[in-house]
Amino acid sequence: MTSPSSSGDREKVVSKLPGWLRQDLKVRAAQHGIEIQTAVEQGIQAWIGLASTPENIDTSGADSFATFLPEGQWEAFKTTATDRRVSLIQGLAQSVQLWLDTNPAPHIERPAVTRRIVVCNQKGGVGKTAITAGTGEALAEDPNTLHPVRVAKALTTALRASAAHTDDAEQGNERLDVENLPGLGLRVLLVDFDPQCHLTNQLGATPLPMNGDSLTNHMAGDPKGDLRDLIVSVDDETFGGRLHLLPACHDAFLLDVRLSAVRAREAALERALLPLEKDYDVILVDCPPSLGLSMDAAAYYGRRREGERPGQSGALIVVQAEDSSADAYDLLTNQIEDLRNDLALDIDYLGIVVNLYDGRRGYIATSSLQGWVDIKDPRVVGLISDLKEQKEAVRMKQPLLSYAPTSQQAVGMRALAREIS
């Protein structure tokens, strides 16, 4: 059945498809960045041109499916289906499957140099751990499943509306445009570099024992084994074994003291993690709220390496829309600038994430947000609202993106991951 349509020179076509086939089509079209109607058009065109009829497809349970095709293509399709003595539903299913077979899922584009993202701020309580976990989860999500993502233009809308405290600046920015996109499917290691072990605890892992091996020991030049043996997998089907965690140990409280006796101490974190890099596309380091030697080592680890494009690795700074975050930001950036100058390093700023934002807190929040937006370099790359789902996920010791995958915070984390990709 067809009906006139306003979609250019196309006509609306209504038929049926099995739910599983429609879902595969939806995901694959998104993976290739084309519209579903274009994929169906290409599939039908290829099916009509076949020399023989493909094998039958199980169409049991097929339900309504509508799309738009070029004028005349559906009539040509029906003629071919009649000649081949197959139903329109079967012919359409074969056409869609043919397109899927000839357009396989694209390979995940992996960086030539493992990306190193240092999530930092000297001030505690801004939510560095939540941003580290959420960003890592978004980078590792299933590439064969669609996930709701806030579209890029919506970040600008959110910043303007929230800073101005307009009606669009609601608690969760619910009015912002969202689209369903495939997961990024990257291999991600989360490094808990904070002696408080928040990232370790939030993801349901156990902090490493004080009398055992740890990242601190490896950085201090006193390893007790292979660092790889300490890594645990974040077991959730949406990450498919791609998301791992290097747990923290409380001995990291002593790290600055131990590093003071280490030669080339700025490179201590890199020496420890370098053997792991071949197994991962991205390594995210959840830094402690400190401006000591450990932060120097983290910033050095995030420096731009030879052959690496600008903006692939570097510092992701987490702040809140209040005055004390601005003071801490100044201290942190001064430290990074000193390290840049003293060691002649290229350390890129990946951006600022304004976390735990709530415009209902009034002028302090909105004016502070405007202050972050006005910085420009580094620019604001994420705005994450202060909502209950993150706190609930922490209480349940589950990843946010599996606990509440459609929440506004999860949608924002996916947008953030793409902004810095």
mmCIF file with all atom_site columns, C-alpha atoms in Angstrom, residues 66-166:
data_model
loop_
_atom_site.group_PDB
_atom_site.id
_atom_site.type_symbol
_atom_site.label_atom_id
_atom_site.label_alt_id
_atom_site.label_comp_id
_atom_site.label_asym_id
_atom_site.label_entity_id
_atom_site.label_seq_id
_atom_site.pdbx_PDB_ins_code
_atom_site.Cartn_x
_atom_site.Cartn_y
_atom_site.Cartn_z
_atom_site.occupancy
_atom_site.B_iso_or_equiv
_atom_site.pdbx_formal_charge
_atom_site.auth_seq_id
_atom_site.auth_comp_id
_atom_site.auth_asym_id
_atom_site.auth_atom_id
_atom_site.pdbx_PDB_model_num
ATOM 1   C CA . ALA A 1 66  ? 6.459  2.221   7.009   1.00 0.00 ? 66  ALA A CA 1
ATOM 2   C CA . THR A 1 67  ? 9.083  4.054   4.994   1.00 0.00 ? 67  THR A CA 1
ATOM 3   C CA . PHE A 1 68  ? 9.455  6.365   1.989   1.00 0.00 ? 68  PHE A CA 1
ATOM 4   C CA . LEU A 1 69  ? 10.749 5.149   -1.376  1.00 0.00 ? 69  LEU A CA 1
ATOM 5   C CA . PRO A 1 70  ? 11.404 6.851   -4.714  1.00 0.00 ? 70  PRO A CA 1
ATOM 6   C CA . GLU A 1 71  ? 8.296  7.034   -6.852  1.00 0.00 ? 71  GLU A CA 1
ATOM 7   C CA . GLY A 1 72  ? 7.852  3.895   -8.921  1.00 0.00 ? 72  GLY A CA 1
ATOM 8   C CA . GLN A 1 73  ? 10.269 1.699   -6.936  1.00 0.00 ? 73  GLN A CA 1
ATOM 9   C CA . TRP A 1 74  ? 7.514  -0.013  -4.938  1.00 0.00 ? 74  TRP A CA 1
ATOM 10  C CA . GLU A 1 75  ? 5.593  -0.872  -8.102  1.00 0.00 ? 75  GLU A CA 1
ATOM 11  C CA . ALA A 1 76  ? 8.743  -2.364  -9.647  1.00 0.00 ? 76  ALA A CA 1
ATOM 12  C CA . PHE A 1 77  ? 9.309  -4.285  -6.430  1.00 0.00 ? 77  PHE A CA 1
ATOM 13  C CA . LYS A 1 78  ? 5.775  -5.687  -6.451  1.00 0.00 ? 78  LYS A CA 1
ATOM 14  C CA . THR A 1 79  ? 6.184  -6.797  -10.065 1.00 0.00 ? 79  THR A CA 1
ATOM 15  C CA . THR A 1 80  ? 9.423  -8.604  -9.221  1.00 0.00 ? 80  THR A CA 1
ATOM 16  C CA . ALA A 1 81  ? 7.858  -10.211 -6.138  1.00 0.00 ? 81  ALA A CA 1
ATOM 17  C CA . THR A 1 82  ? 4.983  -11.514 -8.268  1.00 0.00 ? 82  THR A CA 1
ATOM 18  C CA . ASP A 1 83  ? 7.384  -12.935 -10.843 1.00 0.00 ? 83  ASP A CA 1
ATOM 19  C CA . ARG A 1 84  ? 9.342  -14.682 -8.093  1.00 0.00 ? 84  ARG A CA 1
ATOM 20  C CA . ARG A 1 85  ? 6.154  -15.886 -6.400  1.00 0.00 ? 85  ARG A CA 1
ATOM 21  C CA . VAL A 1 86  ? 7.033  -14.435 -3.000  1.00 0.00 ? 86  VAL A CA 1
ATOM 22  C CA . SER A 1 87  ? 4.861  -12.278 -0.797  1.00 0.00 ? 87  SER A CA 1
ATOM 23  C CA . LEU A 1 88  ? 5.596  -8.589  -0.426  1.00 0.00 ? 88  LEU A CA 1
ATOM 24  C CA . ILE A 1 89  ? 6.463  -9.155  3.238   1.00 0.00 ? 89  ILE A CA 1
ATOM 25  C CA . GLN A 1 90  ? 8.946  -11.909 2.324   1.00 0.00 ? 90  GLN A CA 1
ATOM 26  C CA . GLY A 1 91  ? 10.414 -9.854  -0.509  1.00 0.00 ? 91  GLY A CA 1
ATOM 27  C CA . LEU A 1 92  ? 10.880 -6.836  1.732   1.00 0.00 ? 92  LEU A CA 1
ATOM 28  C CA . ALA A 1 93  ? 12.505 -8.970  4.431   1.00 0.00 ? 93  ALA A CA 1
ATOM 29  C CA . GLN A 1 94  ? 14.891 -10.423 1.845   1.00 0.00 ? 94  GLN A CA 1
ATOM 30  C CA . SER A 1 95  ? 15.699 -6.930  0.587   1.00 0.00 ? 95  SER A CA 1
ATOM 31  C CA . VAL A 1 96  ? 16.502 -5.657  4.060   1.00 0.00 ? 96  VAL A CA 1
ATOM 32  C CA . GLN A 1 97  ? 18.613 -8.717  4.861   1.00 0.00 ? 97  GLN A CA 1
ATOM 33  C CA . LEU A 1 98  ? 20.452 -8.295  1.564   1.00 0.00 ? 98  LEU A CA 1
ATOM 34  C CA . TRP A 1 99  ? 21.310 -4.711  2.506   1.00 0.00 ? 99  TRP A CA 1
ATOM 35  C CA . LEU A 1 100 ? 22.502 -5.847  5.934   1.00 0.00 ? 100 LEU A CA 1
ATOM 36  C CA . ASP A 1 101 ? 24.677 -8.558  4.377   1.00 0.00 ? 101 ASP A CA 1
ATOM 37  C CA . THR A 1 102 ? 26.291 -6.157  1.920   1.00 0.00 ? 102 THR A CA 1
ATOM 38  C CA . ASN A 1 103 ? 26.718 -3.374  4.500   1.00 0.00 ? 103 ASN A CA 1
ATOM 39  C CA . PRO A 1 104 ? 28.315 -5.011  7.548   1.00 0.00 ? 104 PRO A CA 1
ATOM 40  C CA . ALA A 1 105 ? 28.837 -3.113  10.766  1.00 0.00 ? 105 ALA A CA 1
ATOM 41  C CA . PRO A 1 106 ? 31.837 -0.783  10.363  1.00 0.00 ? 106 PRO A CA 1
ATOM 42  C CA . HIS A 1 107 ? 34.994 -1.572  12.259  1.00 0.00 ? 107 HIS A CA 1
ATOM 43  C CA . ILE A 1 108 ? 35.593 0.435   15.409  1.00 0.00 ? 108 ILE A CA 1
ATOM 44  C CA . GLU A 1 109 ? 38.088 3.195   14.652  1.00 0.00 ? 109 GLU A CA 1
ATOM 45  C CA . ARG A 1 110 ? 40.875 2.759   17.159  1.00 0.00 ? 110 ARG A CA 1
ATOM 46  C CA . PRO A 1 111 ? 43.408 5.501   17.952  1.00 0.00 ? 111 PRO A CA 1
ATOM 47  C CA . ALA A 1 112 ? 46.970 5.010   16.760  1.00 0.00 ? 112 ALA A CA 1
ATOM 48  C CA . VAL A 1 113 ? 48.175 6.118   20.213  1.00 0.00 ? 113 VAL A CA 1
ATOM 49  C CA . THR A 1 114 ? 46.241 5.074   23.312  1.00 0.00 ? 114 THR A CA 1
ATOM 50  C CA . ARG A 1 115 ? 44.341 8.137   24.489  1.00 0.00 ? 115 ARG A CA 1
ATOM 51  C CA . ARG A 1 116 ? 45.004 9.258   28.063  1.00 0.00 ? 116 ARG A CA 1
ATOM 52  C CA . ILE A 1 117 ? 42.371 11.376  29.754  1.00 0.00 ? 117 ILE A CA 1
ATOM 53  C CA . VAL A 1 118 ? 43.283 12.870  33.123  1.00 0.00 ? 118 VAL A CA 1
ATOM 54  C CA . VAL A 1 119 ? 40.124 13.839  35.037  1.00 0.00 ? 119 VAL A CA 1
ATOM 55  C CA . CYS A 1 120 ? 41.160 16.414  37.586  1.00 0.00 ? 120 CYS A CA 1
ATOM 56  C CA . ASN A 1 121 ? 40.503 19.335  39.911  1.00 0.00 ? 121 ASN A CA 1
ATOM 57  C CA . GLN A 1 122 ? 42.236 20.190  43.161  1.00 0.00 ? 122 GLN A CA 1
ATOM 58  C CA . LYS A 1 123 ? 38.851 20.708  44.840  1.00 0.00 ? 123 LYS A CA 1
ATOM 59  C CA . GLY A 1 124 ? 37.144 17.640  46.263  1.00 0.00 ? 124 GLY A CA 1
ATOM 60  C CA . GLY A 1 125 ? 33.427 16.975  45.949  1.00 0.00 ? 125 GLY A CA 1
ATOM 61  C CA . VAL A 1 126 ? 32.973 18.260  42.393  1.00 0.00 ? 126 VAL A CA 1
ATOM 62  C CA . GLY A 1 127 ? 32.221 14.793  41.047  1.00 0.00 ? 127 GLY A CA 1
ATOM 63  C CA . LYS A 1 128 ? 35.446 13.839  39.267  1.00 0.00 ? 128 LYS A CA 1
ATOM 64  C CA . THR A 1 129 ? 34.756 10.181  39.982  1.00 0.00 ? 129 THR A CA 1
ATOM 65  C CA . ALA A 1 130 ? 31.253 10.285  38.499  1.00 0.00 ? 130 ALA A CA 1
ATOM 66  C CA . ILE A 1 131 ? 32.559 11.993  35.356  1.00 0.00 ? 131 ILE A CA 1
ATOM 67  C CA . THR A 1 132 ? 35.438 9.507   35.030  1.00 0.00 ? 132 THR A CA 1
ATOM 68  C CA . ALA A 1 133 ? 33.098 6.534   35.323  1.00 0.00 ? 133 ALA A CA 1
ATOM 69  C CA . GLY A 1 134 ? 30.332 7.980   33.144  1.00 0.00 ? 134 GLY A CA 1
ATOM 70  C CA . THR A 1 135 ? 32.679 9.032   30.366  1.00 0.00 ? 135 THR A CA 1
ATOM 71  C CA . GLY A 1 136 ? 34.438 5.671   30.389  1.00 0.00 ? 136 GLY A CA 1
ATOM 72  C CA . GLU A 1 137 ? 31.120 3.834   30.311  1.00 0.00 ? 137 GLU A CA 1
ATOM 73  C CA . ALA A 1 138 ? 29.944 5.921   27.363  1.00 0.00 ? 138 ALA A CA 1
ATOM 74  C CA . LEU A 1 139 ? 33.150 5.218   25.449  1.00 0.00 ? 139 LEU A CA 1
ATOM 75  C CA . ALA A 1 140 ? 32.788 1.454   26.009  1.00 0.00 ? 140 ALA A CA 1
ATOM 76  C CA . GLU A 1 141 ? 29.062 0.985   25.281  1.00 0.00 ? 141 GLU A CA 1
ATOM 77  C CA . ASP A 1 142 ? 27.832 -1.687  22.872  1.00 0.00 ? 142 ASP A CA 1
ATOM 78  C CA . PRO A 1 143 ? 28.327 -0.498  19.257  1.00 0.00 ? 143 PRO A CA 1
ATOM 79  C CA . ASN A 1 144 ? 25.542 -2.824  18.081  1.00 0.00 ? 144 ASN A CA 1
ATOM 80  C CA . THR A 1 145 ? 22.906 -1.185  20.266  1.00 0.00 ? 145 THR A CA 1
ATOM 81  C CA . LEU A 1 146 ? 21.384 2.278   20.044  1.00 0.00 ? 146 LEU A CA 1
ATOM 82  C CA . HIS A 1 147 ? 21.638 4.568   23.054  1.00 0.00 ? 147 HIS A CA 1
ATOM 83  C CA . PRO A 1 148 ? 20.030 7.986   23.640  1.00 0.00 ? 148 PRO A CA 1
ATOM 84  C CA . VAL A 1 149 ? 22.555 10.806  23.181  1.00 0.00 ? 149 VAL A CA 1
ATOM 85  C CA . ARG A 1 150 ? 22.076 14.545  23.526  1.00 0.00 ? 150 ARG A CA 1
ATOM 86  C CA . VAL A 1 151 ? 22.845 16.009  20.115  1.00 0.00 ? 151 VAL A CA 1
ATOM 87  C CA . ALA A 1 152 ? 25.847 18.318  19.855  1.00 0.00 ? 152 ALA A CA 1
ATOM 88  C CA . LYS A 1 153 ? 23.870 21.499  19.201  1.00 0.00 ? 153 LYS A CA 1
ATOM 89  C CA . ALA A 1 154 ? 21.918 20.884  22.398  1.00 0.00 ? 154 ALA A CA 1
ATOM 90  C CA . LEU A 1 155 ? 24.983 21.563  24.555  1.00 0.00 ? 155 LEU A CA 1
ATOM 91  C CA . THR A 1 156 ? 25.079 25.156  23.372  1.00 0.00 ? 156 THR A CA 1
ATOM 92  C CA . THR A 1 157 ? 21.328 25.423  23.912  1.00 0.00 ? 157 THR A CA 1
ATOM 93  C CA . ALA A 1 158 ? 21.671 24.017  27.416  1.00 0.00 ? 158 ALA A CA 1
ATOM 94  C CA . LEU A 1 159 ? 24.483 26.366  28.350  1.00 0.00 ? 159 LEU A CA 1
ATOM 95  C CA . ARG A 1 160 ? 22.696 29.447  27.089  1.00 0.00 ? 160 ARG A CA 1
ATOM 96  C CA . ALA A 1 161 ? 19.356 28.498  28.605  1.00 0.00 ? 161 ALA A CA 1
ATOM 97  C CA . SER A 1 162 ? 20.806 27.407  31.942  1.00 0.00 ? 162 SER A CA 1
ATOM 98  C CA . ALA A 1 163 ? 23.030 30.460  32.330  1.00 0.00 ? 163 ALA A CA 1
ATOM 99  C CA . ALA A 1 164 ? 20.093 32.704  31.481  1.00 0.00 ? 164 ALA A CA 1
ATOM 100 C CA . HIS A 1 165 ? 17.797 30.622  33.710  1.00 0.00 ? 165 HIS A CA 1
ATOM 101 C CA . THR A 1 166 ? 15.113 30.505  31.005  1.00 0.00 ? 166 THR A CA 1
#
